[in-house]
Short mmCIF file of C-alpha atoms in Angstrom, two decimals:
data_model
loop_
_atom_site.label_atom_id
_atom_site.label_comp_id
_atom_site.label_asym_id
_atom_site.label_seq_id
_atom_site.Cartn_x
_atom_site.Cartn_y
_atom_site.Cartn_z
CA MET A 1 11.64 -26.85 19.44
CA THR A 2 9.74 -24.16 21.30
CA LEU A 3 6.82 -24.53 23.69
CA SER A 4 4.42 -23.11 21.08
CA ARG A 5 5.62 -25.57 18.45
CA MET A 6 5.31 -28.33 21.01
CA GLU A 7 1.68 -27.37 21.62
CA LEU A 8 1.03 -27.41 17.87
CA ALA A 9 2.66 -30.84 17.72
CA ARG A 10 0.37 -31.97 20.55
CA LEU A 11 -2.62 -31.02 18.38
CA PHE A 12 -1.42 -32.30 15.03
CA ARG A 13 0.49 -35.47 15.99
CA THR A 14 -2.39 -36.81 18.05
CA PRO A 15 -6.10 -37.15 17.22
CA ARG A 16 -6.79 -33.92 19.13
CA TRP A 17 -6.86 -31.64 16.07
CA ALA A 18 -9.07 -34.02 14.09
CA GLY A 19 -11.37 -34.46 17.08
CA LEU A 20 -11.70 -30.74 17.67
CA ALA A 21 -12.26 -29.93 14.01
CA ALA A 22 -14.69 -32.79 13.53
CA ALA A 23 -16.70 -31.91 16.64
CA TYR A 24 -17.46 -28.46 15.25
CA ALA A 25 -17.41 -29.12 11.48
CA LEU A 26 -19.74 -32.09 11.73
CA PHE A 27 -22.44 -29.93 13.30
CA GLY A 28 -21.61 -27.12 10.89
CA LEU A 29 -22.61 -29.46 8.10
CA LEU A 30 -25.40 -31.37 9.83
CA GLY A 31 -27.19 -28.27 11.14
CA PRO A 32 -28.21 -26.92 7.71
CA ILE A 33 -28.78 -30.40 6.22
CA VAL A 34 -31.08 -31.55 9.03
CA THR A 35 -32.92 -28.21 8.98
CA ARG A 36 -33.38 -28.39 5.22
CA TYR A 37 -34.54 -31.98 5.12
CA GLN A 38 -36.26 -32.37 8.48
CA GLU A 39 -39.68 -32.35 6.89
CA ALA A 40 -38.67 -35.26 4.67
CA LEU A 41 -37.12 -37.03 7.65
CA PHE A 42 -40.30 -36.59 9.70
CA ARG A 43 -42.41 -37.79 6.79
CA ASN A 44 -40.71 -41.14 6.96
CA VAL A 45 -41.46 -41.67 10.64
CA GLY A 46 -43.60 -44.81 10.81
CA GLY A 47 -46.56 -45.79 13.02
CA GLY A 48 -49.00 -43.39 11.45
CA ILE A 49 -47.57 -40.47 13.39
CA ARG A 50 -47.66 -37.19 11.50
CA ILE A 51 -45.10 -34.55 12.46
CA GLU A 52 -45.18 -31.12 10.91
CA ALA A 53 -41.86 -29.36 10.68
CA PRO A 54 -41.56 -25.60 10.30
CA ALA A 55 -40.32 -24.28 6.99
CA PRO A 56 -36.49 -24.34 6.89
CA THR A 57 -34.90 -20.94 7.55
CA PRO A 58 -31.24 -19.84 7.68
CA SER A 59 -31.75 -18.88 11.33
CA ALA A 60 -33.02 -22.39 12.21
CA ALA A 61 -29.98 -23.94 10.49
CA ILE A 62 -27.58 -21.76 12.49
CA THR A 63 -29.55 -22.39 15.70
CA SER A 64 -29.16 -26.13 15.16
CA PHE A 65 -25.41 -25.75 14.53
CA VAL A 66 -24.81 -23.51 17.56
CA GLY A 67 -26.95 -25.71 19.81
CA ASN A 68 -24.72 -28.71 19.17
CA ALA A 69 -21.47 -26.76 18.99
CA SER A 70 -22.16 -25.20 22.38
CA GLN A 71 -22.56 -28.64 23.91
CA VAL A 72 -20.46 -31.31 22.20
CA GLY A 73 -17.95 -28.84 20.71
CA LEU A 74 -17.38 -27.13 24.03
CA ILE A 75 -16.90 -30.41 25.89
CA VAL A 76 -14.26 -31.48 23.33
CA THR A 77 -12.58 -28.06 23.57
CA ILE A 78 -12.49 -28.27 27.37
CA PHE A 79 -11.01 -31.78 27.47
CA ILE A 80 -8.35 -30.98 24.84
CA ALA A 81 -7.36 -27.78 26.64
CA ALA A 82 -7.35 -29.59 29.99
CA GLY A 83 -5.00 -32.25 28.57
CA SER A 84 -2.52 -29.52 27.77
CA LEU A 85 -2.98 -27.07 30.64
CA ALA A 86 -3.12 -29.67 33.42
CA PHE A 87 0.61 -30.34 33.04
CA ASP A 88 0.97 -30.88 36.79
CA ALA A 89 -1.02 -34.10 36.34
CA HIS A 90 2.36 -35.68 35.47
CA PRO A 91 4.86 -34.43 38.08
CA GLU A 92 7.92 -35.62 36.15
CA TRP A 93 6.93 -33.73 33.00
CA SER A 94 5.93 -30.78 35.12
CA ALA A 95 9.37 -30.87 36.78
CA PHE A 96 10.99 -30.81 33.32
CA LEU A 97 9.13 -27.59 32.48
CA ARG A 98 9.12 -25.91 35.89
CA THR A 99 12.84 -26.35 36.55
CA ARG A 100 13.64 -24.61 33.28
CA VAL A 101 11.29 -21.64 32.97
CA PRO A 102 8.85 -19.71 35.17
CA VAL A 103 5.40 -21.27 35.12
CA GLU A 104 3.79 -18.39 33.20
CA ARG A 105 6.14 -19.10 30.28
CA VAL A 106 4.63 -22.58 30.20
CA LEU A 107 1.06 -21.43 30.74
CA PHE A 108 0.71 -18.70 28.13
CA PRO A 109 1.73 -20.66 25.00
CA LYS A 110 -0.51 -23.53 26.07
CA PHE A 111 -3.41 -21.13 26.59
CA GLY A 112 -2.76 -19.27 23.35
CA ILE A 113 -2.50 -22.31 21.10
CA ASN A 114 -5.55 -24.01 22.60
CA ALA A 115 -7.68 -20.86 22.44
CA ALA A 116 -6.57 -20.20 18.84
CA ALA A 117 -7.19 -23.81 17.79
CA SER A 118 -10.69 -23.82 19.30
CA ALA A 119 -11.58 -20.49 17.72
CA MET A 120 -10.18 -21.60 14.37
CA CYS A 121 -12.15 -24.86 14.42
CA PHE A 122 -15.32 -23.02 15.38
CA GLY A 123 -14.68 -20.42 12.68
CA LEU A 124 -14.16 -23.10 10.02
CA ALA A 125 -17.29 -24.95 11.16
CA THR A 126 -19.28 -21.72 11.01
CA ILE A 127 -18.08 -21.16 7.45
CA VAL A 128 -19.13 -24.73 6.61
CA ALA A 129 -22.57 -24.03 8.13
CA TRP A 130 -22.75 -20.71 6.29
CA VAL A 131 -21.95 -22.23 2.89
CA ALA A 132 -24.26 -25.20 3.44
CA THR A 133 -27.10 -22.96 4.58
CA THR A 134 -26.63 -20.67 1.59
CA MET A 135 -26.62 -23.63 -0.80
CA LEU A 136 -29.53 -25.52 0.75
CA ILE A 137 -31.79 -22.84 2.23
CA ASP A 138 -31.05 -19.14 1.82
CA PRO A 139 -28.10 -16.77 2.15
CA LEU A 140 -27.02 -15.51 5.56
CA PRO A 141 -26.04 -11.92 6.42
CA ALA A 142 -22.23 -11.74 6.19
CA GLY A 143 -21.88 -9.06 8.88
CA ALA A 144 -23.89 -11.11 11.37
CA MET A 145 -21.88 -14.27 10.64
CA LEU A 146 -18.53 -12.52 11.00
CA GLY A 147 -19.70 -10.76 14.15
CA GLY A 148 -20.88 -14.08 15.57
CA ILE A 149 -17.52 -15.69 14.83
CA GLY A 150 -15.84 -12.80 16.63
CA CYS A 151 -18.09 -13.17 19.67
CA TRP A 152 -17.53 -16.94 19.79
CA THR A 153 -13.77 -16.43 19.47
CA LEU A 154 -13.93 -14.31 22.61
CA TYR A 155 -16.14 -16.85 24.37
CA LEU A 156 -13.84 -19.77 23.52
CA THR A 157 -10.85 -17.71 24.71
CA PHE A 158 -12.72 -17.21 27.97
CA VAL A 159 -13.52 -20.93 28.18
CA VAL A 160 -9.86 -21.92 27.73
CA SER A 161 -8.86 -19.38 30.37
CA VAL A 162 -11.34 -21.01 32.77
CA VAL A 163 -9.63 -24.34 31.98
CA ALA A 164 -6.31 -22.67 32.89
CA LEU A 165 -7.79 -21.41 36.14
CA ALA A 166 -9.12 -24.88 36.95
CA ALA A 167 -5.63 -26.30 36.23
CA GLY A 168 -4.32 -23.97 38.91
CA MET A 169 -6.86 -25.34 41.37
CA VAL A 170 -6.75 -29.10 40.70
CA ARG A 171 -4.11 -31.33 39.10
CA GLY A 172 -5.86 -34.12 37.16
CA VAL A 173 -7.13 -33.71 33.59
CA VAL A 174 -10.61 -35.02 34.40
CA GLY A 175 -10.81 -32.83 37.50
CA VAL A 176 -9.78 -29.75 35.52
CA ALA A 177 -12.34 -30.49 32.79
CA GLY A 178 -15.06 -31.24 35.33
CA LEU A 179 -14.44 -28.06 37.28
CA THR A 180 -14.54 -26.03 34.04
CA VAL A 181 -17.85 -27.59 32.97
CA VAL A 182 -19.38 -26.82 36.36
CA ALA A 183 -18.13 -23.22 36.23
CA LEU A 184 -19.54 -22.73 32.72
CA LEU A 185 -22.89 -24.23 33.73
CA VAL A 186 -23.13 -21.95 36.74
CA LEU A 187 -22.64 -18.76 34.70
CA PRO A 188 -25.98 -18.85 32.80
CA LEU A 189 -27.75 -19.79 36.04
CA ILE A 190 -26.39 -16.63 37.65
CA GLY A 191 -27.76 -14.71 34.67
CA GLU A 192 -31.22 -16.14 35.30
CA LEU A 193 -31.14 -15.59 39.06
CA VAL A 194 -29.57 -12.13 39.32
CA PRO A 195 -31.48 -9.43 37.43
CA GLY A 196 -29.45 -7.17 35.16
CA VAL A 197 -26.35 -9.36 35.16
CA LYS A 198 -27.13 -11.42 32.06
CA PRO A 199 -25.87 -8.93 29.43
CA TRP A 200 -22.52 -8.87 31.23
CA LEU A 201 -22.01 -12.62 31.41
CA PRO A 202 -19.62 -14.27 28.92
CA SER A 203 -22.19 -17.07 28.49
CA THR A 204 -24.41 -14.53 26.69
CA LEU A 205 -21.95 -14.75 23.79
CA VAL A 206 -23.07 -18.35 23.13
CA GLY A 207 -26.30 -17.07 21.61
CA SER A 208 -24.64 -14.23 19.70
CA LEU A 209 -24.44 -15.95 16.30
CA VAL A 210 -28.12 -16.85 16.24
CA GLU A 211 -29.27 -13.50 17.60
CA LEU A 212 -27.10 -11.56 15.16
CA VAL A 213 -28.53 -13.59 12.27
CA ASP A 214 -32.00 -12.77 13.64
CA GLY A 215 -31.20 -9.06 13.51
CA ALA A 216 -29.70 -8.19 16.89
CA SER A 217 -27.00 -5.53 16.92
CA LEU A 218 -23.36 -6.35 17.65
CA GLU A 219 -23.38 -3.65 20.34
CA SER A 220 -25.80 -5.71 22.40
CA PHE A 221 -22.93 -8.16 23.08
CA ALA A 222 -20.34 -5.53 23.90
CA ARG A 223 -20.75 -5.88 27.68
CA ALA A 224 -20.45 -9.67 27.55
CA ALA A 225 -17.41 -9.32 25.28
CA ILE A 226 -15.74 -6.94 27.74
CA THR A 227 -16.42 -9.33 30.64
CA ALA A 228 -15.11 -12.29 28.63
CA GLY A 229 -11.89 -10.45 27.72
CA CYS A 230 -11.28 -9.12 31.22
CA GLY A 231 -12.36 -12.44 32.76
CA ALA A 232 -9.91 -14.35 30.58
CA ALA A 233 -7.05 -12.07 31.61
CA LEU A 234 -8.03 -12.41 35.28
CA CYS A 235 -8.36 -16.21 35.06
CA LEU A 236 -4.89 -16.43 33.48
CA ALA A 237 -3.33 -14.15 36.10
CA ILE A 238 -4.86 -16.14 38.97
CA SER A 239 -3.91 -19.42 37.32
CA ALA A 240 -0.27 -18.32 36.95
CA ARG A 241 -0.22 -17.34 40.61
CA LEU A 242 -1.78 -20.61 41.78
CA LEU A 243 0.53 -22.71 39.61
CA ALA A 244 3.61 -20.83 40.81
CA ARG A 245 2.65 -21.54 44.42
CA ARG A 246 1.98 -25.22 43.86
CA GLU A 247 4.58 -27.80 44.87
CA VAL A 248 5.37 -30.62 42.48
CA MET B 1 27.75 -17.74 51.03
CA ARG B 2 30.83 -19.50 52.31
CA ASP B 3 33.92 -19.56 50.11
CA GLY B 4 33.84 -22.11 47.34
CA MET B 5 30.30 -23.30 48.09
CA VAL B 6 27.70 -23.46 45.35
CA VAL B 7 24.81 -24.69 47.52
CA VAL B 8 24.31 -23.97 51.20
CA THR B 9 21.18 -24.76 53.18
CA ASP B 10 20.65 -23.59 56.73
CA GLY B 11 18.34 -25.44 59.08
CA LEU B 12 16.25 -26.74 56.22
CA ARG B 13 13.03 -28.28 57.45
CA LYS B 14 10.13 -29.72 55.48
CA GLU B 15 6.89 -31.03 56.93
CA TYR B 16 4.11 -32.83 55.07
CA GLY B 17 1.29 -32.55 57.57
CA THR B 18 2.52 -34.44 60.61
CA VAL B 19 5.35 -36.13 58.72
CA LEU B 20 8.76 -34.54 59.06
CA ALA B 21 10.55 -35.13 55.75
CA LEU B 22 13.60 -32.94 56.43
CA ASP B 23 14.87 -31.95 59.83
CA ASP B 24 17.42 -29.17 60.24
CA VAL B 25 19.49 -30.01 57.16
CA ASP B 26 22.65 -27.95 56.65
CA LEU B 27 23.84 -29.04 53.24
CA GLU B 28 27.06 -27.67 51.78
CA VAL B 29 28.03 -28.48 48.23
CA ARG B 30 31.45 -27.28 47.13
CA ARG B 31 31.85 -25.89 43.61
CA GLY B 32 33.35 -28.48 41.29
CA SER B 33 32.59 -31.42 43.55
CA VAL B 34 30.70 -34.58 42.76
CA TYR B 35 28.42 -34.83 45.76
CA GLY B 36 26.58 -38.08 46.47
CA LEU B 37 23.50 -37.94 48.63
CA VAL B 38 22.73 -41.38 50.04
CA GLY B 39 19.97 -42.59 52.27
CA PRO B 40 17.34 -45.29 52.57
CA ASN B 41 13.93 -44.97 50.91
CA GLY B 42 11.95 -42.20 52.56
CA ALA B 43 15.05 -40.51 53.99
CA GLY B 44 14.14 -37.22 52.31
CA LYS B 45 16.55 -37.26 49.35
CA SER B 46 13.98 -36.40 46.68
CA THR B 47 12.40 -33.76 48.91
CA LEU B 48 15.79 -32.12 49.45
CA LEU B 49 16.63 -32.16 45.74
CA GLY B 50 13.12 -30.89 44.93
CA ILE B 51 13.67 -27.91 47.22
CA LEU B 52 17.02 -27.18 45.60
CA GLY B 53 15.37 -27.35 42.19
CA GLY B 54 12.62 -24.93 43.24
CA LEU B 55 9.90 -27.55 42.92
CA ARG B 56 9.08 -27.53 46.63
CA SER B 57 9.26 -24.93 49.36
CA PRO B 58 10.89 -25.54 52.72
CA SER B 59 8.71 -25.24 55.82
CA SER B 60 11.56 -23.31 57.41
CA GLY B 61 15.26 -22.71 56.87
CA SER B 62 16.95 -21.24 53.86
CA VAL B 63 18.60 -22.25 50.59
CA ARG B 64 21.41 -20.19 49.13
CA LEU B 65 22.66 -20.88 45.64
CA ASP B 66 25.76 -19.29 44.16
CA VAL B 67 24.55 -19.86 40.61
CA PRO B 68 21.67 -18.28 38.71
CA THR B 69 18.57 -20.48 38.62
CA ALA B 70 18.94 -20.81 34.85
CA ALA B 71 22.32 -22.48 35.45
CA ILE B 72 20.78 -25.28 37.54
CA ALA B 73 19.40 -28.38 35.84
CA VAL B 74 17.38 -30.95 37.74
CA MET B 75 16.51 -34.45 36.62
CA PRO B 76 13.73 -36.29 38.49
CA ASP B 77 14.13 -39.98 39.31
CA THR B 78 11.67 -41.19 36.66
CA PRO B 79 11.83 -38.73 33.76
CA ARG B 80 8.69 -38.50 31.66
CA PHE B 81 8.16 -36.65 28.40
CA GLU B 82 5.38 -36.10 25.90
CA PRO B 83 5.24 -39.42 24.02
CA TRP B 84 4.69 -37.84 20.59
CA LEU B 85 7.92 -35.83 20.72
CA SER B 86 11.13 -37.29 19.31
CA ALA B 87 14.21 -37.61 21.51
CA ARG B 88 15.87 -34.76 19.60
CA GLU B 89 12.82 -32.53 20.07
CA VAL B 90 12.76 -33.16 23.84
CA VAL B 91 16.43 -32.25 24.22
CA ASP B 92 16.11 -29.30 21.85
CA LEU B 93 13.11 -28.04 23.82
CA ALA B 94 15.25 -28.17 26.97
CA ARG B 95 17.95 -26.20 25.13
CA ASP B 96 15.49 -23.64 23.82
CA LEU B 97 13.89 -23.09 27.23
CA VAL B 98 17.16 -22.50 29.07
CA ALA B 99 19.82 -21.50 26.57
CA PRO B 100 18.27 -20.53 23.21
CA GLN B 101 21.55 -18.89 22.25
CA LEU B 102 23.20 -22.32 21.97
CA PRO B 103 23.15 -23.88 18.49
CA VAL B 104 20.52 -26.53 17.75
CA THR B 105 23.33 -29.02 17.07
CA ARG B 106 23.91 -28.99 20.83
CA ALA B 107 20.88 -31.30 21.19
CA ASP B 108 22.55 -33.96 19.06
CA GLU B 109 25.78 -33.62 21.04
CA ALA B 110 23.89 -34.13 24.31
CA LEU B 111 22.05 -37.14 22.89
CA ALA B 112 25.36 -38.63 21.76
CA LEU B 113 26.85 -38.11 25.23
CA ALA B 114 23.86 -39.88 26.76
CA GLY B 115 24.17 -42.76 24.29
CA LEU B 116 20.99 -42.00 22.36
CA ALA B 117 22.41 -40.74 19.05
CA ASP B 118 20.93 -43.69 17.16
CA VAL B 119 17.38 -43.02 18.32
CA ALA B 120 17.38 -39.22 18.05
CA THR B 121 14.45 -39.16 15.63
CA ARG B 122 12.38 -41.82 17.39
CA ARG B 123 9.32 -40.77 19.35
CA VAL B 124 9.87 -41.22 23.06
CA GLY B 125 6.53 -42.96 23.58
CA GLY B 126 8.22 -46.26 22.79
CA PHE B 127 11.30 -45.73 24.96
CA SER B 128 12.18 -48.10 27.79
CA ARG B 129 12.66 -46.74 31.30
CA GLY B 130 16.41 -46.88 30.88
CA MET B 131 16.21 -44.94 27.62
CA LEU B 132 13.98 -42.34 29.27
CA GLN B 133 16.56 -41.97 32.01
CA ARG B 134 19.30 -41.41 29.42
CA LEU B 135 17.03 -38.92 27.66
CA GLY B 136 16.53 -37.15 30.99
CA ILE B 137 20.30 -36.92 31.34
CA ALA B 138 20.65 -35.51 27.81
CA ALA B 139 17.96 -32.91 28.53
CA THR B 140 19.71 -32.04 31.78
CA ILE B 141 23.16 -31.47 30.28
CA VAL B 142 22.14 -29.87 26.98
CA ALA B 143 22.13 -26.28 28.23
CA GLU B 144 25.54 -26.66 29.88
CA PRO B 145 24.38 -25.89 33.43
CA GLU B 146 26.83 -25.09 36.21
CA LEU B 147 25.01 -27.20 38.79
CA LEU B 148 23.58 -30.58 37.79
CA VAL B 149 21.12 -32.20 40.18
CA PHE B 150 20.18 -35.82 39.50
CA ASP B 151 17.69 -37.83 41.53
CA GLU B 152 18.66 -41.51 41.26
CA PRO B 153 20.16 -41.17 37.75
CA CYS B 154 21.05 -44.85 37.44
CA SER B 155 18.03 -46.50 39.04
CA ALA B 156 16.57 -47.89 35.80
CA LEU B 157 19.79 -48.69 33.97
CA ASP B 158 21.39 -52.05 33.27
CA PRO B 159 25.00 -52.58 34.46
CA ILE B 160 26.51 -51.32 31.19
CA GLY B 161 24.23 -48.31 31.15
CA ARG B 162 25.04 -47.59 34.77
CA HIS B 163 28.74 -47.73 34.06
CA GLU B 164 28.38 -45.35 31.10
CA VAL B 165 26.22 -42.88 33.00
CA LEU B 166 28.55 -42.89 36.01
CA GLU B 167 31.48 -42.25 33.69
CA LEU B 168 29.54 -39.36 32.18
CA LEU B 169 28.70 -37.89 35.59
CA ALA B 170 32.33 -38.20 36.64
CA ARG B 171 33.39 -36.46 33.42
CA LEU B 172 30.85 -33.67 33.95
CA GLY B 173 32.13 -33.26 37.48
CA ARG B 174 35.53 -32.21 36.17
CA ASP B 175 34.35 -28.73 35.19
CA ARG B 176 31.02 -28.29 36.98
CA THR B 177 29.22 -29.32 40.13
CA VAL B 178 27.25 -32.55 40.22
CA LEU B 179 24.86 -33.41 43.03
CA PHE B 180 23.10 -36.71 42.83
CA SER B 181 21.13 -38.99 45.07
CA SER B 182 21.39 -42.73 44.99
CA HIS B 183 20.63 -45.77 47.04
CA ILE B 184 23.29 -47.68 45.09
CA LEU B 185 26.20 -47.06 47.41
CA ALA B 186 28.78 -48.53 45.05
CA ASP B 187 27.88 -45.82 42.52
CA VAL B 188 28.45 -43.08 45.06
CA GLN B 189 31.70 -44.64 46.23
CA ARG B 190 32.86 -44.92 42.65
CA ILE B 191 32.56 -41.31 41.47
CA CYS B 192 31.87 -39.00 44.41
CA ASP B 193 34.43 -36.99 46.27
CA THR B 194 31.92 -35.74 48.82
CA VAL B 195 29.08 -37.60 50.42
CA GLY B 196 26.05 -36.74 52.51
CA VAL B 197 24.20 -39.43 54.42
CA LEU B 198 20.54 -38.69 54.99
CA GLY B 199 18.47 -40.74 57.43
CA GLN B 200 14.91 -39.99 58.55
CA GLY B 201 15.24 -36.46 57.25
CA ARG B 202 18.46 -35.66 59.11
CA LEU B 203 21.88 -35.17 57.55
CA LEU B 204 23.83 -37.75 59.54
CA TYR B 205 27.17 -37.13 57.87
CA GLN B 206 28.56 -34.73 55.32
CA GLY B 207 32.12 -34.45 54.14
CA PRO B 208 34.83 -36.01 52.01
CA LEU B 209 34.18 -39.64 51.17
CA GLU B 210 37.71 -40.61 52.20
CA ASP B 211 37.23 -39.16 55.70
CA LEU B 212 33.97 -41.01 56.09
CA LEU B 213 35.51 -44.31 55.09
CA THR B 214 38.62 -43.99 57.23
CA GLU B 215 37.31 -42.23 60.29
CA ARG B 216 33.72 -43.28 60.77
CA VAL B 217 33.86 -46.97 60.06
CA THR B 218 34.69 -49.39 62.88
CA PRO B 219 38.09 -50.89 61.95
CA ALA B 220 38.03 -54.58 61.18
CA TYR B 221 40.20 -57.39 59.88
CA VAL B 222 39.28 -60.25 57.62
CA VAL B 223 40.88 -63.45 58.91
CA ARG B 224 40.81 -66.67 56.87
CA LEU B 225 41.54 -69.88 58.77
CA ARG B 226 41.55 -73.57 58.13
CA SER B 227 39.22 -75.70 60.25
CA PRO B 228 38.77 -75.85 63.18
CA ILE B 229 38.21 -72.17 63.78
CA GLU B 230 36.51 -72.37 67.20
CA PRO B 231 39.72 -72.16 69.31
CA ALA B 232 40.77 -69.03 67.42
CA VAL B 233 37.32 -67.46 67.89
CA ALA B 234 37.46 -68.22 71.63
CA GLU B 235 40.95 -66.74 71.95
CA LEU B 236 39.96 -63.60 70.04
CA ARG B 237 36.81 -63.14 72.14
CA SER B 238 38.95 -63.07 75.27
CA GLN B 239 40.88 -60.04 73.99
CA SER B 240 39.68 -56.65 75.24
CA TRP B 241 40.55 -54.89 71.94
CA VAL B 242 38.38 -57.25 69.90
CA GLY B 243 34.82 -56.17 69.22
CA ALA B 244 32.24 -58.09 67.20
CA ILE B 245 33.36 -61.26 65.44
CA GLU B 246 31.31 -62.24 62.43
CA ASP B 247 31.63 -65.70 60.88
CA VAL B 248 31.07 -64.99 57.19
CA GLY B 249 31.50 -68.68 56.22
CA HIS B 250 34.16 -70.87 54.61
CA GLY B 251 36.54 -70.26 57.54
CA THR B 252 36.46 -66.49 57.13
CA LEU B 253 35.98 -64.22 60.13
CA ARG B 254 35.37 -60.49 60.16
CA VAL B 255 36.97 -59.30 63.39
CA GLY B 256 36.06 -55.85 64.61
CA VAL B 257 38.83 -54.15 66.57
CA SER B 258 38.91 -51.12 68.82
CA SER B 259 42.18 -49.88 67.38
CA ILE B 260 44.20 -50.61 64.28
CA ALA B 261 47.44 -50.20 66.23
CA LEU B 262 46.48 -52.80 68.86
CA ALA B 263 45.28 -55.19 66.20
CA GLU B 264 48.53 -54.86 64.28
CA ALA B 265 50.46 -55.67 67.46
CA GLU B 266 48.24 -58.41 68.92
CA LEU B 267 46.09 -60.07 66.27
CA VAL B 268 48.64 -62.48 64.79
CA ALA B 269 49.95 -63.35 68.26
CA ALA B 270 46.45 -64.18 69.48
CA LEU B 271 45.90 -66.46 66.49
CA ALA B 272 49.24 -68.13 67.18
CA ARG B 273 48.27 -68.77 70.82
CA ALA B 274 45.15 -70.56 69.57
CA ASN B 275 47.29 -72.69 67.25
CA ALA B 276 45.12 -71.45 64.38
CA ARG B 277 46.05 -72.46 60.83
CA VAL B 278 46.08 -69.01 59.24
CA VAL B 279 45.46 -68.66 55.49
CA SER B 280 45.42 -64.88 55.44
CA VAL B 281 44.96 -61.79 57.61
CA GLU B 282 44.13 -58.42 56.07
CA PRO B 283 42.43 -55.19 57.04
CA ALA B 284 38.78 -55.16 55.95
CA ALA B 285 38.29 -52.70 53.12
CA ALA B 286 36.22 -49.81 54.37
CA ASP B 287 33.15 -49.64 52.19
CA LEU B 288 30.37 -47.15 52.13
CA GLU B 289 27.75 -49.79 52.74
CA ALA B 290 29.25 -50.65 56.11
CA VAL B 291 29.44 -46.98 57.08
CA PHE B 292 25.96 -46.35 55.79
CA LEU B 293 24.51 -49.21 57.82
CA GLU B 294 26.41 -48.04 60.87
CA LEU B 295 25.14 -44.46 60.49
CA THR B 296 21.54 -45.26 59.67
CA SER B 297 20.96 -48.22 61.99
#
C-alpha cells in the first residue's frame, strides 16, 4: 500500500468518487437537456404567464453546464480535497504519517490524486455535455471543447493547491474548505477592482470553455493559465513549509 | 553523544503559552534498554515523546538521537487510522513509507505479533479501541525500527491483551531500544530495566529500576498481629527508629523505619516488650507505586 493508492482508495471506497463524478456529470447532462427543452418547460408554467425562451444554442447549453459546475462542482471538489489534505484534523492519523515520512511526501500524492480526480470528473462531464449538446442541439467545435477542458484542468489544479495552502493555515476540514471558498471568491473581485489584472487571474479560466465555444482564442487564456500553474506550485510550496512547521 | 546512549536530551523545555509542560529535562535512554516513563496525567509524558518523535519542537534545549529518524517509530496513545483501510493495508502502508525494501509479507508477520492475524483483511473502521492499539503496535514494529517509542501502549487493553503486549515489548527490548510511557506502574515494574519519573514537567528520577526501588523508597516492614494491637503500636511509636505506622486493617501494620539494620535488630524485641501476639514480620516489598507517590507528592 502506497500513499497514492491510499488516496485512490479514499475516493473509490467511500462515496467521494461518486459524489464528485455525479456533481459534474449531472450538470453535464442537465445543461444541454434544459437548454434544449426550456421553451417546452416554460410553456407549461401555469397562471397565464407567458415566458419566451431564446432559441437553444450549443453555447447556451455549455454556459448552463459551466455555470452549475463552477458552483456546485467546485464546492464538492473543495470539500473532498479538504477531507484528504486536512490530515492534521486528526492528530493521531497525522502522527502516523508525520513520524514516518517528511510532510511533503504526504502532501504531494494527496494533491496529485485530488487534482487529477477533479479534472477527470470535469473532463468526463464536459464530454457528456458535448455529446448531449451535439445530439439535442448542434455540434460543438472540438478544438474549443478540448481547449476548455485543458483550461479547466489547470483551474482545478489551482483550486486543489489553494485547498492545500488552506490546510497549512488551519486544521479542520470545514475551516480548510471555508478558507478556500473565500479565497476563490476574492479572486474575481480583485479582477473587477484592479484594472488590467483580470486576464492574469486563474478565475478567468472558469469562463474559458464558454468563451472558446463562442470563438475566443486559446491564447487569450495563456496569462491566466501561467498564473494558475505558477500559483499552484507556490501554494504547494508554502503549504509544505507551513505543515512542516506545525506541531501535532 | 555519551557512550551507549541512543537518546539524550539536554535542558529540554517546552512551554505552551504560560504553561510549562517540560522543565529542564535531561533524558538519557541507553541502547537496548526498556525505558519506562511514568508520571501522573499532565506530567509532560506525551509532550516529551512527541518531541522525540519530531511531532513537537522544544522551546529550548536539545535532543540528540543516535539513530537515523527513519529508524524511530512512534505510536501515539490513541492510534487512529483511515476507517476504510484494512488492517493489513494500514501496516503495509507503514512498511512502505519507512522500509519499502522489506517484503510485503512483513505486514502479516507484524499483525501476527500484535495478535491481529485473524482480522488482517477487516476494515479498521469497526475495530475496538483495544484492537486499534494492537494495530498501532503492528504498524510501529513492521519496519523493524531501532528505537520504539510508545505512548501508553496498554491503556485500552484488557488484562489478557495487556499481558500479551507487555510480553511483546519485553521481547522487542531484547534486540532494540523500547521507550514507553505509562501510568500503569505495574506494567513499568514488570518489563522495564530503566525508569524515568516525570512530575509537573520535571524529571524527578532517572536510572535503573532496581536502584530506585532499593534506594529511594523509605524502608518498611509489614507486621501482622493478633488483637489487641494497640500496645504494640504504642511501643513502636516510642522507638526513635520507627517512622510512620499505617494500620492497613485486619491486624496488619505497615511500619516505616529509618534503617533496615536497626529494624532487624530492634523490631522483634520491641514487639516482644509489648507482649504482642505476632503472626508474621516481613520487609515490605518495595513497589514502584510507593516510590512514585513519594517522588511526586
